[in-house]
Short mmCIF file of C-alpha atoms in Angstrom, two decimals:
data_model
loop_
_atom_site.label_atom_id
_atom_site.label_comp_id
_atom_site.label_asym_id
_atom_site.label_seq_id
_atom_site.Cartn_x
_atom_site.Cartn_y
_atom_site.Cartn_z
CA MET A 1 0.00 0.00 0.00
CA GLU A 2 1.24 3.51 -0.77
CA THR A 3 1.70 5.45 2.46
CA LYS A 4 -0.10 8.72 3.06
CA LYS A 5 3.21 10.52 2.57
CA GLN A 6 2.99 9.63 -1.11
CA ASN A 7 -0.46 11.06 -1.72
CA SER A 8 -2.29 13.06 0.98
CA ALA A 9 -1.94 13.89 4.66
CA LEU A 10 -2.84 11.27 7.24
CA ARG A 11 -5.62 12.74 9.37
CA VAL A 12 -5.10 11.60 12.95
CA LEU A 13 -7.04 12.19 16.16
CA TYR A 14 -5.03 11.22 19.28
CA LEU A 15 -6.65 10.99 22.73
CA GLU A 16 -3.77 11.31 25.21
CA ASP A 17 -3.18 13.38 28.36
CA SER A 18 0.64 13.09 28.34
CA LYS A 19 2.24 15.88 26.32
CA LEU A 20 5.47 13.93 26.09
CA ASP A 21 3.68 10.92 24.57
CA VAL A 22 1.82 13.22 22.16
CA GLU A 23 5.08 14.72 20.89
CA LEU A 24 6.72 11.31 20.65
CA LEU A 25 3.88 9.88 18.59
CA ARG A 26 3.73 12.95 16.35
CA THR A 27 7.48 12.59 15.66
CA ILE A 28 7.10 8.92 14.75
CA LEU A 29 4.20 9.60 12.40
CA GLU A 30 5.87 12.57 10.71
CA GLU A 31 8.72 10.31 9.66
CA ALA A 32 6.29 8.09 7.73
CA TYR A 33 3.44 10.36 6.66
CA LEU A 34 2.39 13.81 5.73
CA LEU A 35 0.40 14.61 8.83
CA ASP A 36 -2.83 16.38 9.77
CA PHE A 37 -2.61 15.86 13.52
CA THR A 38 -5.16 16.68 16.24
CA SER A 39 -4.62 15.79 19.90
CA VAL A 40 -7.11 16.02 22.79
CA ASP A 41 -6.75 15.08 26.45
CA ASP A 42 -10.30 14.65 27.79
CA ARG A 43 -13.71 13.27 26.90
CA GLN A 44 -15.35 16.60 26.09
CA ALA A 45 -12.67 17.66 23.62
CA PHE A 46 -12.70 14.17 22.07
CA GLU A 47 -16.46 14.29 21.47
CA GLU A 48 -16.29 17.85 20.15
CA VAL A 49 -13.85 16.82 17.42
CA LEU A 50 -16.05 13.86 16.43
CA LEU A 51 -19.20 15.98 16.45
CA SER A 52 -17.49 18.63 14.29
CA LYS A 53 -17.52 16.07 11.46
CA LYS A 54 -13.80 16.64 10.90
CA SER A 55 -12.51 14.21 8.30
CA LEU A 56 -10.35 11.54 9.94
CA ASP A 57 -8.38 8.53 8.75
CA ILE A 58 -7.44 7.01 12.12
CA ILE A 59 -8.25 7.42 15.81
CA LEU A 60 -5.54 6.64 18.39
CA SER A 61 -6.21 6.51 22.12
CA ASP A 62 -4.43 5.87 25.40
CA TYR A 63 -6.15 3.24 27.54
CA ASN A 64 -6.52 5.20 30.76
CA LEU A 65 -7.24 8.92 31.08
CA PRO A 66 -8.64 10.81 34.08
CA ASP A 67 -12.23 11.04 32.76
CA ILE A 68 -12.36 8.41 30.01
CA ASP A 69 -10.86 5.06 29.07
CA ALA A 70 -10.25 3.38 25.71
CA PRO A 71 -13.44 1.20 25.71
CA THR A 72 -15.57 4.30 26.34
CA ALA A 73 -13.69 6.29 23.71
CA LEU A 74 -14.17 3.43 21.23
CA ALA A 75 -17.91 3.32 21.94
CA ILE A 76 -18.17 7.08 21.37
CA ALA A 77 -16.15 6.84 18.14
CA GLN A 78 -18.32 4.00 16.86
CA LYS A 79 -21.42 6.09 17.53
CA HIS A 80 -20.23 9.15 15.62
CA CYS A 81 -17.86 7.72 12.98
CA PRO A 82 -18.13 3.92 12.88
CA ASP A 83 -15.99 3.55 9.75
CA ILE A 84 -12.84 5.16 11.22
CA PRO A 85 -10.26 2.60 12.49
CA PHE A 86 -9.49 2.81 16.25
CA ILE A 87 -6.11 1.79 17.70
CA CYS A 88 -5.32 1.72 21.41
CA ILE A 89 -1.81 2.80 22.50
CA SER A 90 -0.99 2.06 26.10
CA GLY A 91 1.96 1.72 28.41
CA THR A 92 0.30 -1.04 30.37
CA ILE A 93 -2.63 -3.09 29.13
CA GLY A 94 -3.40 -6.62 30.20
CA GLU A 95 -4.06 -9.30 27.63
CA GLU A 96 -7.66 -9.71 28.80
CA LYS A 97 -8.38 -6.00 28.39
CA ALA A 98 -6.71 -5.97 24.99
CA VAL A 99 -8.82 -8.90 23.76
CA ASP A 100 -12.01 -7.27 25.07
CA LEU A 101 -11.10 -4.08 23.25
CA LEU A 102 -10.55 -5.96 19.99
CA LYS A 103 -13.88 -7.75 20.42
CA GLN A 104 -15.54 -4.35 20.90
CA GLY A 105 -14.23 -3.20 17.54
CA ALA A 106 -10.72 -1.79 17.90
CA VAL A 107 -8.46 -2.81 15.01
CA ASP A 108 -5.29 -3.11 17.13
CA TYR A 109 -3.54 -2.28 20.39
CA ILE A 110 0.09 -1.23 20.72
CA LEU A 111 2.32 -1.02 23.78
CA LYS A 112 4.23 2.25 24.06
CA ASP A 113 7.52 0.42 24.33
CA ARG A 114 6.85 -1.19 20.94
CA MET A 115 5.94 1.89 18.90
CA ALA A 116 8.07 0.69 15.99
CA ARG A 117 5.12 -1.31 14.70
CA LEU A 118 2.73 1.66 14.84
CA THR A 119 3.07 2.63 11.16
CA SER A 120 2.56 -0.94 9.92
CA SER A 121 -0.51 -1.21 12.17
CA ILE A 122 -1.91 2.05 10.77
CA ASP A 123 -1.24 0.97 7.18
CA ARG A 124 -3.00 -2.34 7.78
CA ALA A 125 -5.95 -0.58 9.41
CA LEU A 126 -6.24 1.86 6.51
CA ASN A 127 -6.06 -1.03 4.05
CA GLU A 128 -8.84 -2.87 5.84
CA ALA A 129 -10.94 0.30 6.06
CA GLU A 130 -10.51 0.89 2.33
CA GLU A 131 -11.46 -2.71 1.55
CA LYS A 132 -14.57 -2.36 3.73
CA ARG A 133 -15.47 0.88 1.96
CA ILE A 134 -15.08 -0.70 -1.48
CA LEU A 135 -17.10 -3.74 -0.36
CA ALA A 136 -19.84 -1.50 1.08
CA GLU A 137 -19.98 0.50 -2.16
CA ALA A 138 -20.15 -2.70 -4.20
CA GLN A 139 -22.94 -4.04 -1.99
CA GLU A 140 -24.83 -0.76 -2.28
CA ALA A 141 -24.36 -0.75 -6.06
CA LEU A 142 -25.58 -4.36 -6.21
CA LYS A 143 -28.58 -3.47 -4.05
CA GLN A 144 -29.39 -0.54 -6.34
CA GLN A 145 -28.93 -2.71 -9.42
CA ASN A 146 -31.27 -5.35 -7.98
CA LYS A 147 -33.81 -2.64 -7.23
CA GLU A 148 -33.58 -1.32 -10.79
CA LEU A 149 -33.92 -4.85 -12.15
CA ARG A 150 -37.04 -5.43 -10.05
CA ILE A 151 -38.53 -2.17 -11.32
CA ALA A 152 -37.62 -3.06 -14.91
CA LYS A 153 -39.15 -6.52 -14.46
CA GLN A 154 -42.35 -5.00 -13.07
CA LYS A 155 -42.53 -2.54 -15.97
CA ALA A 156 -41.91 -5.32 -18.50
CA GLU A 157 -44.63 -7.46 -16.93
CA GLU A 158 -47.00 -4.49 -16.86
CA SER A 159 -46.16 -3.68 -20.48
CA ASP A 160 -46.78 -7.28 -21.53
CA HIS A 161 -50.09 -7.25 -19.68
CA LEU A 162 -51.18 -3.98 -21.26
CA LYS A 163 -50.20 -5.13 -24.72
CA SER A 164 -52.05 -8.40 -24.25
CA VAL A 165 -55.16 -6.52 -23.19
CA PHE A 166 -54.61 -4.11 -26.08
CA LEU A 167 -54.47 -6.94 -28.63
CA SER A 168 -57.59 -8.48 -27.14
CA ASN A 169 -59.35 -5.13 -27.32
CA MET A 170 -58.16 -4.49 -30.88
CA SER A 171 -59.74 -7.74 -32.01
CA HIS A 172 -63.01 -6.44 -30.58
CA GLU A 173 -62.52 -2.94 -32.05
CA VAL A 174 -61.70 -4.28 -35.51
CA ARG A 175 -64.55 -6.79 -35.53
CA THR A 176 -67.13 -4.11 -34.69
CA PRO A 177 -66.78 -2.06 -37.91
CA MET A 178 -66.04 -5.21 -39.93
CA ASN A 179 -69.33 -6.72 -38.74
CA GLY A 180 -71.05 -3.51 -39.77
CA ILE A 181 -69.45 -3.59 -43.22
CA VAL A 182 -70.22 -7.27 -43.83
CA GLY A 183 -73.71 -7.21 -42.33
CA PHE A 184 -74.96 -4.06 -44.03
CA SER A 185 -73.35 -5.09 -47.34
CA GLU A 186 -75.54 -8.22 -47.27
CA LEU A 187 -78.60 -6.12 -46.41
CA LEU A 188 -77.71 -3.73 -49.22
CA ILE A 189 -77.59 -6.62 -51.73
CA ARG A 190 -80.96 -7.96 -50.60
CA SER A 191 -82.79 -4.62 -50.44
CA ASP A 192 -84.53 -2.86 -53.31
CA ASP A 193 -85.62 0.11 -51.19
CA PRO A 194 -83.56 3.20 -52.21
CA ILE A 195 -84.07 4.81 -48.80
CA LYS A 196 -82.84 1.72 -46.95
CA GLN A 197 -79.99 1.32 -49.42
CA ALA A 198 -78.82 4.88 -48.77
CA LYS A 199 -78.98 4.23 -45.02
CA TYR A 200 -76.99 1.02 -45.38
CA VAL A 201 -74.35 2.77 -47.51
CA ARG A 202 -73.91 5.50 -44.89
CA THR A 203 -73.50 2.87 -42.19
CA ILE A 204 -70.93 1.04 -44.30
CA GLN A 205 -69.06 4.30 -44.90
CA ASN A 206 -69.03 5.10 -41.17
CA SER A 207 -67.77 1.60 -40.40
CA CYS A 208 -65.02 1.98 -43.00
CA GLU A 209 -63.95 5.30 -41.50
CA GLN A 210 -63.92 3.76 -38.03
CA LEU A 211 -61.85 0.83 -39.25
CA MET A 212 -59.43 3.15 -41.07
CA HIS A 213 -58.99 5.21 -37.89
CA ILE A 214 -58.14 2.05 -35.93
CA ILE A 215 -55.66 0.94 -38.57
CA ASN A 216 -54.03 4.38 -38.70
CA SER A 217 -53.67 4.40 -34.91
CA ILE A 218 -52.03 0.97 -34.98
CA VAL A 219 -49.65 2.09 -37.74
CA ASP A 220 -48.79 5.30 -35.85
CA ILE A 221 -48.10 3.51 -32.59
CA SER A 222 -45.97 0.94 -34.44
CA LEU A 223 -43.86 3.73 -35.94
CA ILE A 224 -43.55 5.37 -32.54
CA GLU A 225 -42.50 2.07 -30.92
CA ALA A 226 -39.88 1.61 -33.66
CA ASN A 227 -38.67 5.22 -33.27
CA GLN A 228 -39.57 5.88 -36.90
CA VAL A 229 -41.48 9.16 -36.50
CA PHE A 230 -40.11 11.70 -38.98
CA VAL A 231 -40.98 15.39 -39.16
CA ASN A 232 -41.58 17.32 -42.39
CA LYS A 233 -41.79 21.02 -41.57
CA THR A 234 -43.34 23.47 -44.00
CA GLU A 235 -45.01 26.87 -43.80
CA VAL A 236 -48.49 26.33 -42.42
CA GLU A 237 -51.60 28.50 -42.24
CA LEU A 238 -53.27 27.65 -38.96
CA GLU A 239 -56.72 28.70 -40.15
CA HIS A 240 -56.67 25.96 -42.81
CA ILE A 241 -55.80 23.33 -40.21
CA PHE A 242 -58.49 24.52 -37.80
CA ASN A 243 -61.12 24.57 -40.54
CA TYR A 244 -60.12 21.12 -41.75
CA VAL A 245 -60.28 19.64 -38.24
CA ASN A 246 -63.66 21.27 -37.73
CA SER A 247 -65.02 19.90 -41.01
CA ILE A 248 -63.98 16.27 -40.43
CA LEU A 249 -65.25 16.19 -36.83
CA GLN A 250 -68.41 18.27 -37.14
CA GLU A 251 -70.65 15.36 -38.15
CA ASP A 252 -69.53 13.31 -35.11
CA PHE A 253 -70.35 16.23 -32.82
CA GLU A 254 -73.77 16.76 -34.43
CA ARG A 255 -74.55 13.06 -34.09
CA LYS A 256 -73.80 13.23 -30.37
CA ARG A 257 -75.37 16.70 -29.98
CA ILE A 258 -72.22 18.21 -28.49
CA HIS A 259 -71.16 21.72 -29.49
CA LEU A 260 -67.72 22.08 -31.11
CA LYS A 261 -66.37 25.56 -30.40
CA GLN A 262 -63.51 26.88 -32.52
CA LEU A 263 -62.06 30.07 -31.02
CA GLU A 264 -60.84 32.86 -33.26
CA ILE A 265 -57.18 32.64 -34.20
CA PRO A 266 -55.14 35.70 -33.12
CA GLU A 267 -53.31 37.49 -35.93
CA ASN A 268 -49.89 36.69 -34.50
CA CYS A 269 -50.69 32.96 -34.61
CA CYS A 270 -51.88 32.65 -38.21
CA GLU A 271 -48.68 31.35 -39.76
CA LEU A 272 -45.95 29.03 -38.52
CA THR A 273 -43.45 26.48 -39.73
CA THR A 274 -44.22 22.96 -38.56
CA ASP A 275 -45.41 19.53 -39.72
CA ALA A 276 -48.99 20.19 -40.80
CA SER A 277 -50.12 16.55 -40.78
CA LYS A 278 -48.84 15.91 -37.26
CA LEU A 279 -50.32 19.14 -35.93
CA THR A 280 -53.64 18.17 -37.54
CA GLN A 281 -53.56 14.73 -35.97
CA ILE A 282 -52.66 16.13 -32.52
CA LEU A 283 -55.68 18.43 -32.61
CA THR A 284 -57.91 15.71 -34.05
CA ASN A 285 -56.90 13.20 -31.39
CA LEU A 286 -57.36 15.64 -28.51
CA ILE A 287 -60.73 16.93 -29.77
CA SER A 288 -61.97 13.39 -30.50
CA ASN A 289 -60.86 12.36 -27.01
CA GLY A 290 -62.84 15.26 -25.56
CA LEU A 291 -65.92 14.27 -27.54
CA LYS A 292 -65.59 10.62 -26.49
CA PHE A 293 -65.82 11.45 -22.78
CA THR A 294 -68.37 14.28 -23.02
CA SER A 295 -72.08 13.47 -22.88
CA GLN A 296 -73.33 17.05 -22.75
CA GLY A 297 -71.92 20.54 -23.15
CA PHE A 298 -69.10 21.36 -25.55
CA VAL A 299 -65.53 20.83 -26.66
CA GLU A 300 -63.55 24.01 -27.31
CA TYR A 301 -60.18 24.52 -28.96
CA GLY A 302 -58.00 27.55 -29.60
CA VAL A 303 -54.48 28.95 -29.66
CA ARG A 304 -52.46 31.89 -28.33
CA ARG A 305 -48.87 33.02 -28.82
CA GLN A 306 -46.34 33.68 -26.09
CA ASN A 307 -42.84 34.75 -27.15
CA GLY A 308 -41.75 32.24 -29.80
CA THR A 309 -44.20 29.53 -28.83
CA LEU A 310 -47.79 28.72 -29.78
CA HIS A 311 -49.92 27.39 -26.91
CA PHE A 312 -52.92 25.31 -27.97
CA HIS A 313 -55.73 24.10 -25.73
CA VAL A 314 -58.62 21.66 -26.05
CA ARG A 315 -61.24 21.98 -23.29
CA ASP A 316 -64.22 19.71 -22.72
CA THR A 317 -67.09 19.42 -20.24
CA GLY A 318 -66.75 15.68 -19.90
CA ILE A 319 -66.20 13.24 -17.06
CA GLY A 320 -62.78 14.58 -16.03
CA ILE A 321 -59.72 12.65 -14.91
CA PRO A 322 -58.68 11.88 -11.31
CA GLU A 323 -55.42 13.54 -10.29
CA GLU A 324 -53.70 10.23 -9.60
CA LYS A 325 -54.22 9.29 -13.26
CA HIS A 326 -52.58 12.45 -14.65
CA PRO A 327 -49.01 11.06 -14.66
CA VAL A 328 -50.03 8.00 -16.71
CA ILE A 329 -52.80 9.37 -18.93
CA PHE A 330 -50.41 9.73 -21.91
CA GLU A 331 -48.94 6.24 -21.57
CA ARG A 332 -49.60 3.78 -24.37
CA PHE A 333 -52.50 1.37 -23.85
CA ARG A 334 -53.32 2.98 -20.48
CA GLN A 335 -57.00 3.55 -21.26
CA VAL A 336 -57.27 -0.11 -22.17
CA GLU A 337 -56.00 -1.09 -18.73
CA GLU A 338 -58.54 1.09 -16.99
CA GLY A 339 -61.39 -0.54 -18.86
CA ASN A 340 -62.60 2.72 -20.41
CA THR A 341 -62.24 1.52 -23.98
CA ARG A 342 -65.15 -0.92 -23.85
CA LYS A 343 -67.33 1.71 -22.20
CA TYR A 344 -66.41 4.71 -24.35
CA GLY A 345 -64.95 3.09 -27.47
CA GLY A 346 -61.67 3.72 -29.24
CA SER A 347 -58.23 2.15 -29.09
CA GLY A 348 -56.89 4.05 -26.10
CA LEU A 349 -53.94 5.25 -28.20
CA GLY A 350 -55.04 8.77 -29.14
CA LEU A 351 -53.40 10.64 -26.25
CA SER A 352 -50.20 8.61 -26.48
CA ILE A 353 -49.92 9.35 -30.21
CA ALA A 354 -50.64 13.04 -29.58
CA LYS A 355 -47.90 13.20 -26.94
CA SER A 356 -45.36 11.49 -29.21
CA PHE A 357 -46.15 13.86 -32.08
CA VAL A 358 -45.98 16.94 -29.84
CA GLU A 359 -42.54 15.86 -28.64
CA ALA A 360 -41.48 15.18 -32.23
CA LEU A 361 -42.33 18.83 -32.93
CA ASP A 362 -40.10 19.90 -29.99
CA GLY A 363 -43.13 20.77 -27.87
CA GLN A 364 -44.68 19.80 -24.56
CA ILE A 365 -48.13 18.52 -23.56
CA TRP A 366 -49.95 18.59 -20.21
CA LEU A 367 -53.45 18.70 -18.76
CA GLN A 368 -55.68 20.15 -16.06
CA SER A 369 -58.63 18.06 -14.98
CA LYS A 370 -60.85 17.07 -12.08
CA PRO A 371 -63.55 14.39 -11.99
CA GLY A 372 -66.91 15.85 -12.96
CA GLU A 373 -65.39 19.17 -14.06
CA GLY A 374 -64.11 18.28 -17.52
CA SER A 375 -60.57 18.36 -18.81
CA THR A 376 -58.31 20.84 -20.57
CA PHE A 377 -55.36 19.55 -22.58
CA PHE A 378 -52.59 21.98 -23.43
CA PHE A 379 -49.70 21.61 -25.81
CA SER A 380 -47.07 24.04 -27.02
CA ILE A 381 -44.86 24.00 -30.09
CA PRO A 382 -42.23 26.51 -31.21
CA VAL A 383 -43.24 28.84 -34.05
#
């Protein structure tokens, strides 16, 4: 082992009431080490140094002092700095006392007439302390690694469960419009009534649109999972996007008798450079999500500009979201897990896709919501 003289000062605390012994020990240590030396001669001063959190490498102590002995000093040291090696130096110490002291936790004892072995004893104690420190760090690292592995295992199991439920739900979601297409196609073939035929065609068209939406969501989430989302930024007129979103969703809102409110676009928000298709889908997903969970009232959307960022919002008067669900509401397949898909319909992927697209546009997304008070989703993207 390299001695402290070769790297940094040896930080020593010596409990001794004999000035002559203090000077003798200091002289011996200075021959072997660079030294940061502190000596005390009573219990109070000893405890004050330990309580001061002074960095120490070794504690040395006489066995008998007027108001403290080595076993008591060792107990105090173990209380305040249990990792610092403790060596007893005594002129007279019986073998029984020495053994008891070692059992209590001292690393060594040295007779004052055999001080020549002091440096080797200190080096060995420092070596052992370093080995204990390395072992403790390795154990702590292993404990942390095991903890992380348990968390990863739990997440993997949860992910597998959610995906299994998602696949089960997708089979149901896909069959629903497919049944509509197949069933009403047969009715259309059998019917000669133009009114009924027109009704059947509309139903088939709605089923096709529903099926296409499901397929698009699955494709989007597959691209997101594969990290294959690419951005194509162009100059965009926000009014065109708002009007398009309004036109494709208006019929759904009228069917459910929910009001779709499009707020006026401020002049400083009219034009921006972004990916028009992704911005359109973000708005569509958030507005459709609002409609899905709103049975009466309205869904409102708008935009404002702050510095170099556009802040969009979509507000609904729907069922609201409990606060404990806010951190996970944008996770993939989460709605499926909560059982809302069967009740309200949809794949449960809309918010996750919206979040991924917002982040692809270098933006952020968040929400404010309380049960029974509706929800407001916000997202921001740079102009």
